[in-house]
Coordinates of C-alpha atoms in Angstrom, one line a residue:
M15 CA 113.6 70.7 89.2
L16 CA 111.6 72.6 91.7
A17 CA 109.5 70.9 93.8
Q18 CA 105.9 70.6 93.0
A19 CA 104.7 73.2 95.7
E20 CA 107.0 75.6 94.6
L21 CA 106.0 75.5 91.1
S22 CA 102.4 75.9 92.0
V23 CA 103.4 79.1 94.0
L24 CA 105.0 80.4 90.5
E25 CA 102.4 79.5 88.2
S26 CA 99.5 81.3 90.7
L27 CA 101.6 84.5 90.3
G28 CA 101.9 83.9 86.4
I29 CA 105.7 83.2 86.5
E30 CA 107.0 81.3 83.6
A31 CA 110.0 79.5 82.6
K32 CA 110.6 82.8 80.0
N33 CA 109.3 86.0 81.3
Q34 CA 108.9 89.4 79.1
G35 CA 110.7 91.9 81.4
T36 CA 109.1 95.0 80.1
S37 CA 105.6 96.2 80.9
T38 CA 103.3 99.3 80.7
G39 CA 100.7 97.4 82.7
S40 CA 98.5 95.0 80.6
N41 CA 100.9 95.4 77.5
W42 CA 104.3 93.3 77.8
L43 CA 106.8 94.7 75.3
K44 CA 109.3 93.1 73.3
G45 CA 113.0 93.8 74.8
S46 CA 116.8 93.1 73.7
G47 CA 116.2 89.6 73.0
E48 CA 118.7 88.9 75.8
Y49 CA 117.6 87.2 78.8
F50 CA 119.2 86.9 82.6
S51 CA 117.9 84.3 84.9
S52 CA 116.8 84.1 88.5
S53 CA 118.1 81.6 90.6
S54 CA 117.4 80.7 94.7
P55 CA 120.3 80.9 97.0
V56 CA 118.1 78.4 99.1
D57 CA 119.4 75.5 96.7
G58 CA 120.6 77.1 93.6
K59 CA 117.7 76.2 91.3
E60 CA 116.8 78.4 88.6
L61 CA 113.3 79.9 88.7
G62 CA 112.8 81.5 85.5
S63 CA 114.6 83.9 83.3
L64 CA 113.5 87.5 82.2
E65 CA 114.0 89.5 78.7
V66 CA 116.4 92.6 79.3
T67 CA 114.5 96.0 78.7
S68 CA 115.8 97.3 75.4
K69 CA 116.3 101.3 74.8
E70 CA 113.2 101.2 72.2
A71 CA 111.2 99.5 74.9
Y72 CA 112.2 101.8 77.5
E73 CA 111.0 104.5 75.3
E74 CA 108.0 103.2 74.5
V75 CA 107.4 102.7 78.5
I76 CA 108.2 106.6 78.9
R77 CA 105.7 107.6 76.4
T78 CA 102.8 105.4 77.6
A79 CA 103.6 106.5 81.2
Q80 CA 103.2 110.3 79.9
K81 CA 100.0 109.7 78.1
G82 CA 98.5 107.6 81.1
F83 CA 99.6 110.1 83.9
S84 CA 97.7 112.8 81.9
E85 CA 94.5 111.2 82.4
W86 CA 95.2 109.7 86.0
R87 CA 96.3 112.9 87.6
T88 CA 92.5 114.2 86.9
W89 CA 91.0 111.3 88.8
P90 CA 89.8 112.4 92.0
A91 CA 92.5 111.5 94.9
P92 CA 89.8 109.3 96.8
K93 CA 88.9 107.5 93.5
R94 CA 92.8 106.7 93.3
G95 CA 92.8 105.6 97.0
E96 CA 90.2 103.1 96.0
I97 CA 92.2 101.5 93.5
V98 CA 95.3 101.1 96.0
R99 CA 92.5 99.7 98.3
Q100 CA 91.6 96.8 95.8
F101 CA 95.2 96.4 95.5
G102 CA 95.6 95.8 99.3
D103 CA 92.6 93.8 99.1
L104 CA 94.2 91.7 96.3
L105 CA 97.7 91.3 98.1
R106 CA 95.6 89.6 101.0
K107 CA 94.4 87.0 98.9
H108 CA 98.1 86.5 97.5
K109 CA 100.1 86.9 100.6
D110 CA 101.2 83.4 101.2
A111 CA 101.9 82.9 97.5
L112 CA 104.0 86.1 96.9
G113 CA 105.3 86.1 100.6
T114 CA 106.7 82.3 99.6
L115 CA 108.0 83.8 96.2
V116 CA 110.1 86.5 98.0
S117 CA 111.7 83.9 100.6
Y118 CA 112.5 81.4 97.9
E119 CA 113.8 84.1 95.4
M120 CA 116.1 86.1 97.7
G121 CA 116.6 83.6 100.8
K122 CA 114.9 85.4 103.7
S123 CA 112.9 83.3 106.2
L124 CA 109.1 82.6 105.4
Q125 CA 108.1 84.6 108.5
E126 CA 110.0 87.5 106.8
G127 CA 109.0 86.9 103.4
K128 CA 105.3 87.0 104.5
G129 CA 105.8 90.0 107.0
E130 CA 107.2 91.8 103.6
V131 CA 103.9 91.4 101.7
Q132 CA 101.9 92.3 105.2
E133 CA 104.0 95.5 105.0
M134 CA 102.6 96.1 101.5
I135 CA 99.0 95.7 102.8
D136 CA 99.6 98.0 105.5
I137 CA 100.9 100.7 103.2
C138 CA 98.2 100.4 101.0
D139 CA 95.8 100.8 103.8
F140 CA 97.7 104.0 105.0
A141 CA 97.5 105.4 101.2
V142 CA 94.0 104.7 101.3
G143 CA 93.5 107.1 104.3
L144 CA 95.9 109.5 102.9
S145 CA 94.0 109.8 99.7
R146 CA 91.5 112.2 101.6
Q147 CA 94.1 113.9 103.2
L148 CA 96.5 115.5 101.0
H149 CA 96.3 118.7 102.6
G150 CA 97.5 122.0 101.8
L151 CA 97.9 125.3 103.8
T152 CA 95.9 128.4 104.2
M153 CA 97.7 131.6 105.3
H154 CA 96.8 135.2 105.8
S155 CA 98.1 137.7 103.3
E156 CA 99.9 140.9 104.3
R157 CA 97.7 142.8 101.6
P158 CA 94.2 143.5 102.0
G159 CA 91.7 141.6 99.9
H160 CA 94.0 139.0 99.1
R161 CA 94.0 135.5 100.2
M162 CA 97.0 133.0 100.3
Y163 CA 97.1 129.2 100.3
E164 CA 99.4 126.3 99.1
Q165 CA 98.5 123.3 97.4
Y166 CA 99.9 119.9 96.1
H167 CA 99.8 118.7 92.6
P168 CA 101.0 115.2 91.2
L169 CA 104.4 115.5 90.3
G170 CA 104.3 113.2 87.1
L171 CA 106.4 110.0 86.5
V172 CA 108.3 108.3 89.4
G173 CA 111.2 106.2 88.5
I174 CA 111.8 103.4 91.6
I175 CA 115.0 101.5 91.8
S176 CA 114.8 98.6 94.4
A177 CA 117.4 96.5 95.9
F178 CA 117.2 92.7 96.5
N179 CA 116.5 92.4 100.0
F180 CA 113.2 94.0 100.1
P181 CA 112.2 92.8 96.4
V182 CA 108.4 94.0 97.0
A183 CA 107.8 96.2 100.0
V184 CA 110.0 99.2 99.3
W185 CA 108.3 99.2 95.6
C186 CA 104.9 99.3 97.3
W187 CA 106.1 101.8 99.7
N188 CA 106.8 104.5 96.8
T189 CA 103.9 103.2 94.4
A190 CA 101.1 103.3 96.9
L191 CA 101.7 106.9 98.0
A192 CA 102.7 108.0 94.4
W193 CA 99.4 106.3 92.9
V194 CA 97.3 108.1 95.5
S195 CA 99.4 111.5 94.6
G196 CA 98.5 110.9 91.0
D197 CA 101.7 109.8 89.7
A198 CA 102.9 107.4 87.3
C199 CA 105.6 104.9 88.4
I200 CA 108.3 103.2 86.4
W201 CA 109.8 100.2 88.5
K202 CA 113.4 98.9 87.8
P203 CA 113.5 95.7 90.3
S204 CA 116.7 94.2 91.5
E205 CA 118.1 92.0 89.0
K206 CA 118.8 89.4 92.0
A207 CA 115.1 89.1 92.5
P208 CA 113.1 90.1 89.4
L209 CA 111.0 87.5 89.2
S210 CA 108.9 88.9 92.5
G211 CA 108.6 92.2 90.5
I212 CA 106.8 90.2 87.6
A213 CA 104.3 88.9 90.1
C214 CA 103.6 92.4 91.5
Q215 CA 103.0 93.8 88.0
K216 CA 100.6 91.0 87.4
L217 CA 98.7 91.4 90.4
I218 CA 98.4 95.3 90.1
T219 CA 97.3 94.8 86.4
Q220 CA 94.2 93.0 87.5
V221 CA 93.3 95.7 89.7
F222 CA 93.7 98.6 86.9
E223 CA 92.2 96.6 84.2
A224 CA 88.9 95.9 86.2
N225 CA 88.9 99.7 86.7
D226 CA 89.7 101.2 83.4
V227 CA 93.0 102.6 85.2
P228 CA 95.0 104.1 82.0
E229 CA 97.7 102.2 80.5
G230 CA 101.1 103.3 81.9
I231 CA 100.6 104.0 85.4
S232 CA 102.5 101.0 86.7
C233 CA 105.5 100.4 84.3
L234 CA 108.0 97.7 85.0
V235 CA 111.4 97.6 83.4
N236 CA 114.2 95.2 84.0
G237 CA 118.1 94.9 83.1
D238 CA 121.6 95.7 84.6
Y239 CA 122.7 99.1 85.9
K240 CA 122.4 100.5 82.3
V241 CA 118.3 100.7 82.8
G242 CA 118.9 102.6 86.1
E243 CA 121.3 105.2 84.1
W244 CA 118.4 105.7 81.7
M245 CA 116.2 106.6 84.1
S246 CA 118.6 108.6 86.4
H247 CA 119.5 110.6 83.4
D248 CA 116.1 111.2 82.2
R249 CA 114.5 114.7 82.6
R250 CA 111.0 113.1 81.6
V251 CA 111.4 111.3 85.2
P252 CA 111.5 114.1 88.0
L253 CA 111.7 111.9 90.6
I254 CA 114.2 108.9 91.0
S255 CA 113.5 106.7 94.5
A256 CA 116.3 104.3 94.7
T257 CA 117.2 101.9 97.4
G258 CA 120.5 100.4 97.6
S259 CA 124.4 100.8 98.3
I260 CA 126.0 103.9 99.1
R261 CA 128.0 103.4 95.9
M262 CA 125.0 103.1 93.8
G263 CA 123.2 106.2 95.5
R264 CA 126.1 108.5 94.7
K265 CA 125.9 107.8 91.3
V266 CA 122.2 108.2 91.1
G267 CA 122.1 111.5 93.0
E268 CA 124.8 112.9 90.9
A269 CA 122.9 112.1 87.7
V270 CA 119.5 113.3 89.1
G271 CA 121.3 116.3 90.5
A272 CA 122.9 117.3 87.4
R273 CA 119.5 117.9 85.7
L274 CA 118.0 119.5 88.8
G275 CA 115.8 116.6 89.4
K276 CA 114.5 115.3 93.0
S277 CA 116.1 111.9 94.4
L278 CA 114.9 110.0 97.2
L279 CA 117.8 108.0 98.5
E280 CA 117.5 104.9 100.9
L281 CA 121.1 103.8 101.2
G282 CA 123.2 101.7 103.5
G283 CA 123.4 101.5 107.3
N284 CA 126.0 100.8 109.9
N285 CA 123.5 100.4 112.8
A286 CA 124.4 100.3 116.5
I287 CA 122.6 99.3 119.9
I288 CA 123.7 100.9 122.9
I289 CA 123.6 98.6 125.8
A290 CA 123.3 100.7 129.0
P291 CA 124.0 99.2 132.6
S292 CA 120.1 99.5 133.5
A293 CA 119.1 97.5 130.3
D294 CA 116.9 94.6 130.4
I295 CA 119.2 91.8 129.3
D296 CA 116.6 89.5 128.0
T297 CA 114.8 91.9 125.5
T298 CA 118.3 93.2 124.6
L299 CA 119.2 89.7 123.5
V300 CA 116.5 89.4 121.2
G301 CA 116.7 92.5 119.6
A302 CA 120.4 92.3 119.1
V303 CA 120.6 88.8 117.6
F304 CA 117.4 89.0 115.7
G305 CA 119.0 92.2 114.4
A306 CA 122.1 90.7 113.4
V307 CA 121.0 87.6 111.9
G308 CA 117.6 88.4 110.4
T309 CA 117.5 88.3 106.6
C310 CA 121.0 86.9 107.0
G311 CA 122.4 90.2 108.1
Q312 CA 121.0 91.8 104.8
R313 CA 118.9 94.5 105.8
C314 CA 119.9 98.0 105.7
T315 CA 118.7 98.4 109.4
S316 CA 120.6 95.3 110.5
T317 CA 122.4 95.3 113.5
R318 CA 126.1 95.6 112.9
R319 CA 127.6 97.1 116.2
L320 CA 126.7 96.5 119.8
I321 CA 128.2 99.2 122.0
I322 CA 128.1 97.7 125.6
H323 CA 129.0 99.5 129.2
E324 CA 132.0 98.3 130.6
S325 CA 130.3 97.2 133.6
M326 CA 128.3 94.5 132.1
Y327 CA 130.1 94.1 128.9
D328 CA 131.3 90.5 129.8
E329 CA 127.8 89.3 130.7
V330 CA 126.3 90.5 127.5
K331 CA 129.3 88.8 125.5
S332 CA 128.8 85.7 127.3
K333 CA 125.0 85.9 126.8
I334 CA 125.4 86.6 123.0
L335 CA 127.7 83.8 122.4
K336 CA 125.4 81.4 124.1
A337 CA 122.5 82.5 121.9
Y338 CA 124.4 82.1 118.9
K339 CA 124.8 78.6 119.4
Q340 CA 121.3 78.4 119.4
I341 CA 121.0 79.7 115.7
R342 CA 119.4 77.3 113.3
I343 CA 120.7 77.8 109.6
G344 CA 118.9 76.2 106.9
N345 CA 116.3 76.1 104.4
P346 CA 114.3 79.6 105.0
L347 CA 110.9 77.8 103.9
D348 CA 111.4 75.7 107.1
E349 CA 110.0 78.3 109.8
N350 CA 112.1 75.9 112.4
N351 CA 115.3 77.8 111.0
H352 CA 116.3 81.3 112.2
M353 CA 118.7 82.5 109.5
G354 CA 118.5 81.4 105.7
P355 CA 121.5 82.0 102.8
L356 CA 123.3 85.1 101.8
I357 CA 121.9 86.3 98.5
D358 CA 124.8 84.8 95.9
T359 CA 128.3 83.7 96.1
L360 CA 129.3 87.4 95.3
A361 CA 128.0 88.1 99.0
V362 CA 129.5 85.1 100.6
D363 CA 133.0 86.5 99.0
A364 CA 132.4 89.9 100.5
Y365 CA 131.6 88.1 103.9
L366 CA 135.0 86.0 103.6
N367 CA 136.7 89.2 102.8
A368 CA 135.3 91.3 105.7
L369 CA 136.7 88.4 108.2
K370 CA 140.3 88.6 107.0
E371 CA 140.0 92.3 107.3
V372 CA 138.6 92.0 110.7
K373 CA 141.7 90.1 112.1
R374 CA 144.3 91.6 109.8
E375 CA 143.0 95.1 111.7
G376 CA 143.7 93.4 115.1
G377 CA 140.1 92.3 115.8
S378 CA 139.3 89.2 118.1
V379 CA 137.1 86.7 116.3
L380 CA 134.8 85.1 118.9
I381 CA 132.6 82.9 116.8
E382 CA 134.4 82.0 113.6
G383 CA 132.7 82.5 110.2
E384 CA 132.4 79.6 107.8
V385 CA 130.7 78.7 104.4
L386 CA 128.5 75.7 105.2
S387 CA 128.5 72.7 103.0
G388 CA 126.9 69.5 102.6
E389 CA 123.2 68.3 102.3
G390 CA 121.0 71.5 102.4
Y391 CA 123.8 73.5 101.7
E392 CA 124.5 73.0 98.1
S393 CA 123.9 76.5 96.6
G394 CA 127.2 77.6 98.5
C395 CA 125.1 80.8 99.9
Y396 CA 124.7 79.3 103.7
V397 CA 127.3 81.0 106.3
K398 CA 127.8 81.0 110.0
P399 CA 127.0 84.2 112.1
V400 CA 130.1 85.7 113.3
V401 CA 130.8 87.5 116.5
A402 CA 133.9 89.8 116.9
E403 CA 135.6 92.1 119.4
V404 CA 136.8 95.3 117.5
E405 CA 137.5 98.8 117.7
N406 CA 135.3 101.5 116.2
Y407 CA 138.1 103.1 113.8
Y408 CA 138.7 99.9 112.2
Q409 CA 138.2 100.6 108.6
I410 CA 136.2 97.2 108.2
V411 CA 133.9 98.1 111.0
Q412 CA 133.2 101.7 109.4
D413 CA 132.2 100.0 106.5
E414 CA 128.8 98.1 105.8
T415 CA 129.0 94.7 105.2
F416 CA 125.8 92.8 104.1
A417 CA 126.6 89.9 106.0
P418 CA 125.8 88.2 109.6
I419 CA 128.6 90.0 111.2
L420 CA 128.3 91.5 114.5
Y421 CA 130.8 93.7 116.2
L422 CA 131.2 94.2 120.0
L423 CA 132.4 97.4 121.3
K424 CA 133.1 98.9 125.0
Y425 CA 132.3 102.0 126.5
S426 CA 132.6 104.2 129.8
T427 CA 130.2 106.9 129.5
L428 CA 127.0 107.5 127.6
D429 CA 128.7 110.6 125.7
E430 CA 131.5 108.2 124.6
A431 CA 128.9 105.5 123.4
I432 CA 126.9 108.1 121.4
A433 CA 130.0 109.4 119.7
M434 CA 131.0 105.7 118.7
Q435 CA 127.4 105.4 117.6
N436 CA 127.6 108.6 115.6
G437 CA 131.1 108.0 114.2
V438 CA 130.3 106.3 111.1
D439 CA 129.4 107.7 107.5
Q440 CA 126.0 105.9 107.8
G441 CA 123.2 107.4 109.8
L442 CA 120.0 104.9 109.1
S443 CA 119.0 103.3 112.4
S444 CA 120.1 103.3 115.9
A445 CA 118.8 102.2 119.5
I446 CA 119.6 102.4 123.2
M447 CA 118.8 99.7 125.6
T448 CA 118.1 101.1 129.0
T449 CA 115.3 101.7 131.7
N450 CA 117.1 105.2 132.8
L451 CA 114.8 107.8 131.4
R452 CA 117.4 110.4 131.5
E453 CA 119.6 108.2 129.3
A454 CA 117.0 107.7 126.8
E455 CA 116.0 111.2 126.5
L456 CA 119.7 112.0 125.8
F457 CA 119.7 109.7 123.3
L458 CA 117.0 111.2 121.4
S459 CA 118.1 114.6 121.9
S460 CA 119.8 116.9 119.6
R461 CA 123.0 115.6 121.6
G462 CA 122.1 111.8 120.8
S463 CA 121.9 109.6 117.8
D464 CA 122.3 111.3 114.6
C465 CA 120.4 108.7 112.7
G466 CA 117.0 109.1 111.0
I467 CA 115.7 106.1 113.2
A468 CA 116.4 106.1 117.1
N469 CA 114.6 103.6 119.2
V470 CA 114.7 102.9 122.7
N471 CA 114.1 99.3 123.9
I472 CA 113.6 97.9 120.7
G473 CA 116.4 97.0 118.3
T474 CA 117.5 98.6 115.0
S475 CA 116.0 96.2 112.5
G476 CA 112.5 96.6 111.1
A477 CA 110.0 99.8 111.0
E478 CA 106.4 100.3 111.0
I479 CA 104.9 102.1 108.0
G480 CA 103.3 104.8 110.0
G481 CA 106.8 106.8 110.4
A482 CA 108.8 107.9 107.5
F483 CA 111.8 105.6 107.1
G484 CA 115.2 106.7 106.1
G485 CA 118.7 108.1 107.7
E486 CA 121.2 110.8 107.3
K487 CA 124.7 111.1 105.9
D488 CA 125.5 108.7 103.8
T489 CA 122.3 106.9 103.9
G490 CA 120.9 109.6 101.8
G491 CA 118.6 111.7 103.4
G492 CA 115.5 110.6 101.9
R493 CA 112.3 109.3 103.6
E494 CA 109.8 106.7 102.4
S495 CA 106.6 105.1 103.8
G496 CA 104.6 107.1 106.3
S497 CA 104.2 110.3 108.1
D498 CA 104.4 113.5 105.4
A499 CA 106.7 111.5 103.0
W500 CA 103.8 111.7 100.5
K501 CA 105.1 115.3 100.0
V502 CA 108.3 114.2 97.7
Y503 CA 105.8 112.5 95.2
M504 CA 104.1 115.8 94.6
R505 CA 105.1 119.4 93.6
R506 CA 104.0 122.5 96.0
Q507 CA 102.2 125.4 94.7
T508 CA 101.6 128.7 96.5
N509 CA 98.4 130.8 95.4
T510 CA 97.4 134.2 96.1
I511 CA 94.0 135.5 95.0
N512 CA 93.1 139.1 95.0
Y513 CA 89.5 139.5 95.5
S514 CA 89.8 143.4 95.8
T515 CA 89.4 146.1 93.1
E516 CA 92.9 147.3 93.6
L517 CA 96.4 145.8 93.0
P518 CA 98.4 146.3 96.1
L519 CA 102.2 145.3 95.9
A520 CA 104.0 143.1 98.6
Q521 CA 106.3 144.9 100.9
G522 CA 104.3 148.1 100.6
I523 CA 105.8 149.0 97.3
K524 CA 104.3 151.7 95.3
F525 CA 104.0 151.6 91.3
E526 CA 101.8 153.6 89.6
L527 CA 100.9 154.5 86.0

């Protein structure tokens, strides 16, 4: 049985023992009749179950979303922004409850769970301002008596496939921008954290119903990879935004590309911090340790590799090992703990296999891994964070393991360190710790990091919503959240107006009848 406090959180968000898994907003549709459950990695207890979306229910979702979009796109963008503003205010009221559900369902610390909801609030604030700034562009025509400009229109239906590690924030990064852009959204949450998706749908429906927003602007579909395949192959969904593994992203990208659709892919990371001789060791330790063990190493921006200058390698290694001895592992709802569980036992298996590969390839494990057992660890998902000395070319180092495994590497010159940092297939987040201006600027130059995110004197983990989030290479090239990421949710149109009494052609071409 769940504790009374946990039950009250679920009840306050509308979570029941059995939940319909398909929704067009206020309408919850009958699904396939098959159910799947959500169990917490915190204690192994079942939170609830959801009905799998059927193909018939999916088709009803698409029809409703298309109909809703035809009206929603006619609403002035600032009015759409007002709806998002109200959603942000509602999230503020439910921040503790939703943050607790996120932490309990997927295992991240309570601070991180509430922080994830705060990201939702922040992107709503950003989108409200954006709703009055969906700017186009004017330009001079080469033809007399002509005017040219560009404008942006709503794209249509946006399919969102999200991952378990950020079960609500990434959805909101997409929807807040898509909604003010005039789009309708269809969301497939991770089957490993689906109840958080149910909670979000019930919250946004309150706002939509109070404002007579057309049905179908926020839709929910639940199930396994088959539901994602329906969306990816569906020409009626012009944009698919997918967050997850590189393997998943390749399949989505191939399916969407085959129909000449648009995809926004935010995939794996293999993120490194370069620690230069002039680095401030105290701030470096905080950034490195949190980056490696935060969310139990299950962030796409988690720190996987520390590339340390040879002159301070032993000092940094010693302090990292000392810091790891202080990490408290346990129930993430207890804010005294630094690290909670992995998402499930499959993730534990991947962690154990990675440790075997490290040793097989010749690495030296400085802090041994272990699956924790006993009181408080009954779920079998709690593991010890690992530190290992390796070479960058090891295949296991080249791969992303979604677990708290930190690799230490040594370098001699900054060019060598940058080559090591860039010498992986992924290109999401990167950082350098240095107080040397020249080193910092080189790292940020075209000769430096090839990642979508490059930081100086902060770690790789986490991002503010004001900047576009995403990476290069196998990370997928997509950009979510801030800056001009809104443009992917809209279609650009070039307009030329002739206000003269003649019809001159471009490039001076003559055509007379």
